[in-house]
mmCIF file with all atom_site columns, C-alpha atoms in Angstrom:
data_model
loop_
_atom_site.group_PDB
_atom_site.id
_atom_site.type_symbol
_atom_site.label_atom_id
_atom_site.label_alt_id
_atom_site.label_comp_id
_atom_site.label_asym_id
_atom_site.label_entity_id
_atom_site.label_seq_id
_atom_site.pdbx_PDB_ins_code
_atom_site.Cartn_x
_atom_site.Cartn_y
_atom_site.Cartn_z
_atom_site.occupancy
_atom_site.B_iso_or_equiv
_atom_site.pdbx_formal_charge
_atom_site.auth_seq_id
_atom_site.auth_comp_id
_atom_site.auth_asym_id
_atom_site.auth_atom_id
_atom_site.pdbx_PDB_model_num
ATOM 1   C CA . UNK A 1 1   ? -8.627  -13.950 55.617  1.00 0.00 ? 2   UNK A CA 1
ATOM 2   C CA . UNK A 1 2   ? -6.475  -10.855 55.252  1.00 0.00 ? 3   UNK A CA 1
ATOM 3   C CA . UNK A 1 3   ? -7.764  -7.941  54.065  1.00 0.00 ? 4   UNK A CA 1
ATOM 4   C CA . UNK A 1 4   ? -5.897  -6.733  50.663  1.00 0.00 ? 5   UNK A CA 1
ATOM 5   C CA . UNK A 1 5   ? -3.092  -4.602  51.533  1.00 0.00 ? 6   UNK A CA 1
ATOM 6   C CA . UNK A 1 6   ? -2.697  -1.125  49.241  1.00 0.00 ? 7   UNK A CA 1
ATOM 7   C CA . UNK A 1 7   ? 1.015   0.413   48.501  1.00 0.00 ? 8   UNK A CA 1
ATOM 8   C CA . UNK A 1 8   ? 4.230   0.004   46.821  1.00 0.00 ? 9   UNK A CA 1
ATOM 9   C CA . UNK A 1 9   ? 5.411   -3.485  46.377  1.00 0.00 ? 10  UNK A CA 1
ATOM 10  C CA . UNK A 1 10  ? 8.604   -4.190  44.840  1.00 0.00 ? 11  UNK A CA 1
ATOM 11  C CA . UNK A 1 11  ? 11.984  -2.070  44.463  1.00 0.00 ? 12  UNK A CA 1
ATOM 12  C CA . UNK A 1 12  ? 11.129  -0.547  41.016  1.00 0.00 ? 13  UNK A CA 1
ATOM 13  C CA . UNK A 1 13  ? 10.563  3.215   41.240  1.00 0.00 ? 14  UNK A CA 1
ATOM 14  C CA . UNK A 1 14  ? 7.139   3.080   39.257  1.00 0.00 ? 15  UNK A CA 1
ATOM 15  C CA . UNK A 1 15  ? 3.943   3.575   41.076  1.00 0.00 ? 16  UNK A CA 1
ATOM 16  C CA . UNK A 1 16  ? 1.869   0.311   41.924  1.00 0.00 ? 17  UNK A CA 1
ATOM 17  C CA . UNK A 1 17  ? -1.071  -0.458  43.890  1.00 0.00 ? 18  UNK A CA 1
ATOM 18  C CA . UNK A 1 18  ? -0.186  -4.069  44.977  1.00 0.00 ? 19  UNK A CA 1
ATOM 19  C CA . UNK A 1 19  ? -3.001  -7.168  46.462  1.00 0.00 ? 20  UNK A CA 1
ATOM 20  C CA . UNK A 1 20  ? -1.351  -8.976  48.602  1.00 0.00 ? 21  UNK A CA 1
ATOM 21  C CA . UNK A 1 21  ? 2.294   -10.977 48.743  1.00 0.00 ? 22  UNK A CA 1
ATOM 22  C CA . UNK A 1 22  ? 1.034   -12.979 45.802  1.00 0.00 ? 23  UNK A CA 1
ATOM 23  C CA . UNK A 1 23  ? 1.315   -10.110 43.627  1.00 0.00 ? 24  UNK A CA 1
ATOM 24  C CA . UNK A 1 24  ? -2.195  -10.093 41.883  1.00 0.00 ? 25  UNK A CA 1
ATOM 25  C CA . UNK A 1 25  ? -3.326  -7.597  39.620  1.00 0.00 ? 26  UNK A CA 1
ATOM 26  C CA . UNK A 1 26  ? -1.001  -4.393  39.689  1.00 0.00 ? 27  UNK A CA 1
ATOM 27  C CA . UNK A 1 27  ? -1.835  -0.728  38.186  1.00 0.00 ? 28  UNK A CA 1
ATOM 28  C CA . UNK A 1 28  ? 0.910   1.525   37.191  1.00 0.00 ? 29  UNK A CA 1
ATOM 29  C CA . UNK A 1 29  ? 3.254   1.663   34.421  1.00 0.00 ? 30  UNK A CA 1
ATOM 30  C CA . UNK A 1 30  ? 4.015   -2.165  33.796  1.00 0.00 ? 31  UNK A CA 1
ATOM 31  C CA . UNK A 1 31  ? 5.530   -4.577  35.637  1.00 0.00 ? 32  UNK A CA 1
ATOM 32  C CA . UNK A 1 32  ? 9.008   -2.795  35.650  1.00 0.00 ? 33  UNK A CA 1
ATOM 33  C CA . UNK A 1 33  ? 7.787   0.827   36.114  1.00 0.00 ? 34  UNK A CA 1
ATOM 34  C CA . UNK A 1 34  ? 8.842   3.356   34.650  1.00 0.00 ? 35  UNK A CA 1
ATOM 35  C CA . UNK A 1 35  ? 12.631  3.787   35.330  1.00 0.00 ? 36  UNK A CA 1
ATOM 36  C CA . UNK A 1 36  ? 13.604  6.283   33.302  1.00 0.00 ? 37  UNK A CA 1
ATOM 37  C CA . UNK A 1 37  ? 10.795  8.454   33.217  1.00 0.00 ? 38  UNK A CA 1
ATOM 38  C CA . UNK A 1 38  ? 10.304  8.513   29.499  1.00 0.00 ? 39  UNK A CA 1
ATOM 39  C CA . UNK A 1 39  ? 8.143   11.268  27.819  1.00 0.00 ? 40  UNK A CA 1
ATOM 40  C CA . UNK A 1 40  ? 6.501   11.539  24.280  1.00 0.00 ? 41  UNK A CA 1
ATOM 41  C CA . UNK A 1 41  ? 9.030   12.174  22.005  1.00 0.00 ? 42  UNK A CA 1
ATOM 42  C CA . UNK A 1 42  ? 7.814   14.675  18.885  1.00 0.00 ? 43  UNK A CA 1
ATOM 43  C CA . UNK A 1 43  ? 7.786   12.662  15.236  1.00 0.00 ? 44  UNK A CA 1
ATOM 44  C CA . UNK A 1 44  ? 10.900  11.787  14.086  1.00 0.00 ? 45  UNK A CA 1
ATOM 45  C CA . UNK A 1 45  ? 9.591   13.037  10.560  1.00 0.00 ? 46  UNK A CA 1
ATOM 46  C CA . UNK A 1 46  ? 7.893   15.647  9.652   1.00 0.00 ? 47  UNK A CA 1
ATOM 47  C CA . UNK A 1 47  ? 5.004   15.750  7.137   1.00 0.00 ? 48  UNK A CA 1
ATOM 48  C CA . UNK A 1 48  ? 5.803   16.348  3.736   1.00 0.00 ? 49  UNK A CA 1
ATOM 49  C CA . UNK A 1 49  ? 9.396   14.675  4.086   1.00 0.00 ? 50  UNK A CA 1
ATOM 50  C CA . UNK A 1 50  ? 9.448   12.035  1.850   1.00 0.00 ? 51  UNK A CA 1
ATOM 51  C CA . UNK A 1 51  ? 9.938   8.987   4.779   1.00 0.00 ? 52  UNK A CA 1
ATOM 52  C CA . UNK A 1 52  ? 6.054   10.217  6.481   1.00 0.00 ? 53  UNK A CA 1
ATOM 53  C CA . UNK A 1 53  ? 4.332   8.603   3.505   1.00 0.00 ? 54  UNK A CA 1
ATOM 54  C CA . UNK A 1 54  ? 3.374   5.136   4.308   1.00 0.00 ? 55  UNK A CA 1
ATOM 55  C CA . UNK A 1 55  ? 3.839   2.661   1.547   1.00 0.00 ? 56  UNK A CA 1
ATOM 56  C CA . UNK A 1 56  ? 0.283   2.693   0.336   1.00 0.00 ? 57  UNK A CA 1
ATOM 57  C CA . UNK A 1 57  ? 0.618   6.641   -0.454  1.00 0.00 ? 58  UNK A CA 1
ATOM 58  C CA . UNK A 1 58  ? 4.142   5.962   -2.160  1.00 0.00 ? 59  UNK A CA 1
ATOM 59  C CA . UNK A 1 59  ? 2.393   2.969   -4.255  1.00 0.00 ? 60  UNK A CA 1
ATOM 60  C CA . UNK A 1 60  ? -0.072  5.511   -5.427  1.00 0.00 ? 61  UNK A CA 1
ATOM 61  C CA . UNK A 1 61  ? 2.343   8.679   -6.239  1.00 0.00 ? 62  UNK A CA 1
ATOM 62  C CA . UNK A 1 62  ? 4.214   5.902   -8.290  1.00 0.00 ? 63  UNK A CA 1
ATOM 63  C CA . UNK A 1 63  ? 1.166   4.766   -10.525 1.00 0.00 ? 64  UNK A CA 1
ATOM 64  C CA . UNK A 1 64  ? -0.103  8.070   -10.700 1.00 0.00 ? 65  UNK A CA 1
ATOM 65  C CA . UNK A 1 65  ? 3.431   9.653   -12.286 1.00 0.00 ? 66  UNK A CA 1
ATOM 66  C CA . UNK A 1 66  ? 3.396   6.885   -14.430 1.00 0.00 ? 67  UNK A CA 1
ATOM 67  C CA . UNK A 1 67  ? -0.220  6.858   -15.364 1.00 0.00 ? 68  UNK A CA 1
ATOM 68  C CA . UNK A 1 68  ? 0.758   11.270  -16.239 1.00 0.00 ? 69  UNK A CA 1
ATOM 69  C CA . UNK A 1 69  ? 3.774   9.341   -18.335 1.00 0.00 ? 70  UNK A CA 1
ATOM 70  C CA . UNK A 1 70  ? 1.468   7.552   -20.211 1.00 0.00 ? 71  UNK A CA 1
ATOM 71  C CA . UNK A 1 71  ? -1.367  9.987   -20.634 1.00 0.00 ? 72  UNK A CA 1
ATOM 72  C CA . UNK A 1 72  ? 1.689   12.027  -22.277 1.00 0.00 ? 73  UNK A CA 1
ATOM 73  C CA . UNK A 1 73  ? 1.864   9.399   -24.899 1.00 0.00 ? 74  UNK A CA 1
ATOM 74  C CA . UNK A 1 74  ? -1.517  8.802   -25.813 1.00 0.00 ? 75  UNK A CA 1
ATOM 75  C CA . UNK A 1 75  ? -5.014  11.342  -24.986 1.00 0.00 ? 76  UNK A CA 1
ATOM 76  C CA . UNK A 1 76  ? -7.418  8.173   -24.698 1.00 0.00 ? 77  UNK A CA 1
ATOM 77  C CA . UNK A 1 77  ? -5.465  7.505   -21.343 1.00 0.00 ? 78  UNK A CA 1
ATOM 78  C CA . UNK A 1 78  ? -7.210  10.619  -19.701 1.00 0.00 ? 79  UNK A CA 1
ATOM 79  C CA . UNK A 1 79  ? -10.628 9.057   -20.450 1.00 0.00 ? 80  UNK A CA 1
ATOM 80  C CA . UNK A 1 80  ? -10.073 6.193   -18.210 1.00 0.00 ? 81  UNK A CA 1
ATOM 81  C CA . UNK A 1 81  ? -10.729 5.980   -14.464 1.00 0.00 ? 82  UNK A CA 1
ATOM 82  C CA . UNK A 1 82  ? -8.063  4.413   -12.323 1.00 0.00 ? 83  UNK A CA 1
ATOM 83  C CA . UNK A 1 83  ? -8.405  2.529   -8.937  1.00 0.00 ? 84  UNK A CA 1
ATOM 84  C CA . UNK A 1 84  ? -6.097  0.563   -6.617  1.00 0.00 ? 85  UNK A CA 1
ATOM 85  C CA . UNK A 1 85  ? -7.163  -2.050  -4.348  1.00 0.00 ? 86  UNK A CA 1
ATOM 86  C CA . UNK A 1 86  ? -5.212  -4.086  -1.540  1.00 0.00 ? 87  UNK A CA 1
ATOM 87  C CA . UNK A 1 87  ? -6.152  -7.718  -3.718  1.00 0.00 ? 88  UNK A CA 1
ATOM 88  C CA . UNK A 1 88  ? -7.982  -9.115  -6.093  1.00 0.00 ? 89  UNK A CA 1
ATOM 89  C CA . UNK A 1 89  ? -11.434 -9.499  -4.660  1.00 0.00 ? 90  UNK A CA 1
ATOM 90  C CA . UNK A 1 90  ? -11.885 -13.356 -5.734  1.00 0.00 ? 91  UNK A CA 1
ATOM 91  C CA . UNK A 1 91  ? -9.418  -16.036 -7.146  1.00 0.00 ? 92  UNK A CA 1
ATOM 92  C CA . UNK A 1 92  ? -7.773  -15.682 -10.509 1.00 0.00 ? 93  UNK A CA 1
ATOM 93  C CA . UNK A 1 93  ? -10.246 -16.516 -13.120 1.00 0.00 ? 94  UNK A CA 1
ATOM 94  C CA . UNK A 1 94  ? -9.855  -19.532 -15.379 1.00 0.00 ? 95  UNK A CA 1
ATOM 95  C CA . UNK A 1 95  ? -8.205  -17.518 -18.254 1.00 0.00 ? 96  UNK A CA 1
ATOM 96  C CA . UNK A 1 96  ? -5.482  -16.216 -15.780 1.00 0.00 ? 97  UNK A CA 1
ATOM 97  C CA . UNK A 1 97  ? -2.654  -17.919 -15.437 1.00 0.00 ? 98  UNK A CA 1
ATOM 98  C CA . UNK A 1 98  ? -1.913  -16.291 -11.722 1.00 0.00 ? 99  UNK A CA 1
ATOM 99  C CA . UNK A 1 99  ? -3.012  -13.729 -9.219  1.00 0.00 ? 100 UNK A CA 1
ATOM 100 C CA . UNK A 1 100 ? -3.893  -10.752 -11.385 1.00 0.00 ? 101 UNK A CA 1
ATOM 101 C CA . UNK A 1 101 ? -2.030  -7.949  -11.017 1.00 0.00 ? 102 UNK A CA 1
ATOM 102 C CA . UNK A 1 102 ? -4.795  -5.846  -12.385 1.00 0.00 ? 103 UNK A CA 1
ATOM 103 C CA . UNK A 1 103 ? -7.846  -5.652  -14.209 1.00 0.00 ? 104 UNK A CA 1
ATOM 104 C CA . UNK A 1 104 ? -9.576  -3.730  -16.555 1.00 0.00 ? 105 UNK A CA 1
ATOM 105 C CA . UNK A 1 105 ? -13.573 -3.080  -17.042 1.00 0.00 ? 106 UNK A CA 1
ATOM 106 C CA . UNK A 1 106 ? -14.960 -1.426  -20.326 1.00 0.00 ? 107 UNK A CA 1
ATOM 107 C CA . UNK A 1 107 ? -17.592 1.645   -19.826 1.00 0.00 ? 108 UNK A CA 1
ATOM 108 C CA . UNK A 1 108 ? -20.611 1.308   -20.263 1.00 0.00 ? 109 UNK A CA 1
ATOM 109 C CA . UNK A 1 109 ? -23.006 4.521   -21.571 1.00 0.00 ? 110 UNK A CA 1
ATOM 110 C CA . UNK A 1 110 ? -22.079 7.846   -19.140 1.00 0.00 ? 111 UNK A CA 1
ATOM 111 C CA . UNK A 1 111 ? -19.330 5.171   -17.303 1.00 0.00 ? 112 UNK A CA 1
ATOM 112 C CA . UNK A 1 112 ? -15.745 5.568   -18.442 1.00 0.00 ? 113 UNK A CA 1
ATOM 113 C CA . UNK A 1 113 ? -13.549 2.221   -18.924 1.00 0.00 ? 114 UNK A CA 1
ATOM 114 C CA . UNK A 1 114 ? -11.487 1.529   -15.408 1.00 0.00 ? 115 UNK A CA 1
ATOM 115 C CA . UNK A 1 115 ? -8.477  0.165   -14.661 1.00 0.00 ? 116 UNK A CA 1
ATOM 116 C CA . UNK A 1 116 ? -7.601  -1.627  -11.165 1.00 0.00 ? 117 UNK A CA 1
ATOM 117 C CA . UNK A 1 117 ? -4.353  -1.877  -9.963  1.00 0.00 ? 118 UNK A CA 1
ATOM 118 C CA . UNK A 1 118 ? -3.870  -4.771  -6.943  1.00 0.00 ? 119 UNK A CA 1
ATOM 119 C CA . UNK A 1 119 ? -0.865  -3.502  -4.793  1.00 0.00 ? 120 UNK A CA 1
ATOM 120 C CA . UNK A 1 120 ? 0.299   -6.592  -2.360  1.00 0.00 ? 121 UNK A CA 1
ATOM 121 C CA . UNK A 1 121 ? 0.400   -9.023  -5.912  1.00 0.00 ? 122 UNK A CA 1
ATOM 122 C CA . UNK A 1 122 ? 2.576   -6.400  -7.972  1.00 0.00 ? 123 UNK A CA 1
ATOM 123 C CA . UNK A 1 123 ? 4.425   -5.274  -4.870  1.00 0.00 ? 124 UNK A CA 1
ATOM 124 C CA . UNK A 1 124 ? 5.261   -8.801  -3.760  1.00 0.00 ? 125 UNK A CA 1
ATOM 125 C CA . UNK A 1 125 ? 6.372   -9.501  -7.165  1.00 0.00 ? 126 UNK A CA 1
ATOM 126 C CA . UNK A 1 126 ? 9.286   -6.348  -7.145  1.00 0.00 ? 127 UNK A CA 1
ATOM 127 C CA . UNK A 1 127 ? 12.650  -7.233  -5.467  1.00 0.00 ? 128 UNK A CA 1
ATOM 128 C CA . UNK A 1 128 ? 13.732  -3.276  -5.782  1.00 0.00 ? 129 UNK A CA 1
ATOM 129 C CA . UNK A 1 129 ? 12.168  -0.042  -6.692  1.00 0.00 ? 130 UNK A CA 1
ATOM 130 C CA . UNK A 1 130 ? 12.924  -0.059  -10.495 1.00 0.00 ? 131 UNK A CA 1
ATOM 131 C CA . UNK A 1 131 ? 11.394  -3.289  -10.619 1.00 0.00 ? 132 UNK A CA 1
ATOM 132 C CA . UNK A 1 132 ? 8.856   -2.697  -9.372  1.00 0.00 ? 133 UNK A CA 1
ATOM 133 C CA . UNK A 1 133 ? 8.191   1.186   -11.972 1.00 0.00 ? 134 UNK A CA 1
ATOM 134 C CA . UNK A 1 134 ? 8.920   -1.826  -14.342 1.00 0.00 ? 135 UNK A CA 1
ATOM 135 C CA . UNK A 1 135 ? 6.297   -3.995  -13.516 1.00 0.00 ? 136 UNK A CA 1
ATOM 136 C CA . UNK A 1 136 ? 3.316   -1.330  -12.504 1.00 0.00 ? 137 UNK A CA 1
ATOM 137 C CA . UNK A 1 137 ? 4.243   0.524   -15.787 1.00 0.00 ? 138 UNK A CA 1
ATOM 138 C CA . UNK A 1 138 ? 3.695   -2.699  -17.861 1.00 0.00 ? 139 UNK A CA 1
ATOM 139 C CA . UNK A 1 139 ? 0.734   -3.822  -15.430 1.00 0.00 ? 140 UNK A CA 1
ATOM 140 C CA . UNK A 1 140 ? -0.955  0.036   -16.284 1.00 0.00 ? 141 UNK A CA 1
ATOM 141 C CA . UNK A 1 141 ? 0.156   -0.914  -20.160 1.00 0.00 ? 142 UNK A CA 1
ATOM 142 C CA . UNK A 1 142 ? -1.243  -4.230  -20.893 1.00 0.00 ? 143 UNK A CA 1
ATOM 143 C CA . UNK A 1 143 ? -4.656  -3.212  -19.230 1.00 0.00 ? 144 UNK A CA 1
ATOM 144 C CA . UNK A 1 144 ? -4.894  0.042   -21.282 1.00 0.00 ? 145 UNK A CA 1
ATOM 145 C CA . UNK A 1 145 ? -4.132  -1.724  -24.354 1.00 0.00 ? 146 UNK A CA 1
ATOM 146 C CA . UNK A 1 146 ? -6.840  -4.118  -23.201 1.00 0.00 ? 147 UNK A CA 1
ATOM 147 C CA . UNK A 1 147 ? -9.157  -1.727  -22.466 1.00 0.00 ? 148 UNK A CA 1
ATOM 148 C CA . UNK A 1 148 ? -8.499  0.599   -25.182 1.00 0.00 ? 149 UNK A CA 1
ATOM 149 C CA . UNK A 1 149 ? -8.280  -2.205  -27.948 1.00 0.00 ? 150 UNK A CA 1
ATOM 150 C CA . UNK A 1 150 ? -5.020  -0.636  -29.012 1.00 0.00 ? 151 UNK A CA 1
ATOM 151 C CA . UNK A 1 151 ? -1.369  -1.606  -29.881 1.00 0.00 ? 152 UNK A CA 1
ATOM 152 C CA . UNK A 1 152 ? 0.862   -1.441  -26.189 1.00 0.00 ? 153 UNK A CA 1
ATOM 153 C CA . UNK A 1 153 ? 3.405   0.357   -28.291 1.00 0.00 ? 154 UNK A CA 1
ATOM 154 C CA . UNK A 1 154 ? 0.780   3.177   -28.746 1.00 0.00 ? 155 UNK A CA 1
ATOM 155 C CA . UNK A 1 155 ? 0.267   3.882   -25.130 1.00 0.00 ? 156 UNK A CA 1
ATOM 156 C CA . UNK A 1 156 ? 4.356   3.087   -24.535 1.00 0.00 ? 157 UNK A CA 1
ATOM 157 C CA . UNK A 1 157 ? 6.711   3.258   -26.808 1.00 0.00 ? 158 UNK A CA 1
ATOM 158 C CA . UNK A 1 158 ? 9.262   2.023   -24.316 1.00 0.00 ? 159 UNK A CA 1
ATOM 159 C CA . UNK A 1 159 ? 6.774   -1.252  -23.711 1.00 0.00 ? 160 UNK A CA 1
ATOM 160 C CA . UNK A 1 160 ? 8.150   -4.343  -23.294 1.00 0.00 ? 161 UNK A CA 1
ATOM 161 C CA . UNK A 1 161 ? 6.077   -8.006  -22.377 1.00 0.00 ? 162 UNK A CA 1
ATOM 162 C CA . UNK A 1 162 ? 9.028   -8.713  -20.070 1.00 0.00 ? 163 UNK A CA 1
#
C-alpha cells in the first residue's frame, strides 16, 4: 500500500494537505479555497444605531416606553414589577381561551404584584409595528387592571378590548 502523499491537490488557489487520489480528508479553507482572499470585514452597524439591537432588546424598549406611558396615567403602575419571558412556561390554563399573552401574579407581604409579558405569542400575533404597540399596550392593560383590581380606563384612557 502507498504511503499517503502530502501537498496541493486540485487547481483552487487555497492551501490543502491532500491523502491520496481519492481525496480523503482535506485541511485548508474549504473545499473551494479561498479565492478571493476575503478578510474580516468591521460591523456593518455600529452600536447605538438603532439596526444593532436585536429584536429581543427592541421588544423590551417597546414595553418599557409604554409601561412609562402608563405609569404617566396612573401611580399604582410604578408599584408593580415587570418581566418578559420567551413563552408561557406550561399550556394555557383551562380558563384561557389561547396561548396567554401574559400573566399577572398578586404580591404577597414585602413582594410587589408582577406582570409577565410572553414575546414570541404577542409578537407572532402583530402583522406590523403599530400592531403590535397595539396589542402589548392592551396585553400590559388588561393585566394591570387584573392585577390592580381597577377599571382599564383608569390605567388607559385610550384602552380599547379590541
Amino acid at each position: 500500500m502507498a504511503e499517503p502523499r502530502t501537498g496541493r491537490t486540485g487547481s483552487g488557489s487555497g492551501s490543502r494537505v491532500g491523502h491520496g487520489a481519492h481525496g480523503g480528508s482535506r485541511v485548508g479553507h474549504g473545499a473551494h479555497g479561498d479565492r478571493h482572499r476575503a478578510v474580516p470585514r468591521s460591523p456593518l452597524l455600529l452600536p447605538g444605531h438603532p439596526g444593532w439591537r436585536n429584536r429581543k432588546q427592541r421588544f423590551d424598549e417597546l414595553a418599557i416606553a409604554i409601561i412609562h406611558q402608563l405609569n404617566s396615567n396612573n401611580d399604582r403602575v410604578a408599584d408593580v414589577e415587570f418581566a418578559v419571558e420567551e413563552v408561557p412556561p406550561s399550556d394555557p390554563s383551562p380558563w384561557e381561551p389561547s396561548v396567554a399573552l401574559g400573566r399577572s401574579f398578586p404580591g404577597h407581604g414585602r413582594v410587589p404584584g408582577r406582570v409577565v409579558l410572553y414575546r414570541m405569542p404577542i409578537i407572532t400575533r402583530a402583522r406590523t409595528r403599530p400592531e403590535l404597540v397595539h396589542i402589548l399596550r392592551n396585553v400590559l392593560v388588561e393585566n394591570l387592571s387584573q392585577l390592580l383590581l381597577i377599571p382599564p380606563e383608569d390605567i388607559d384612557p385610550k384602552w380599547s378590548r379590541s
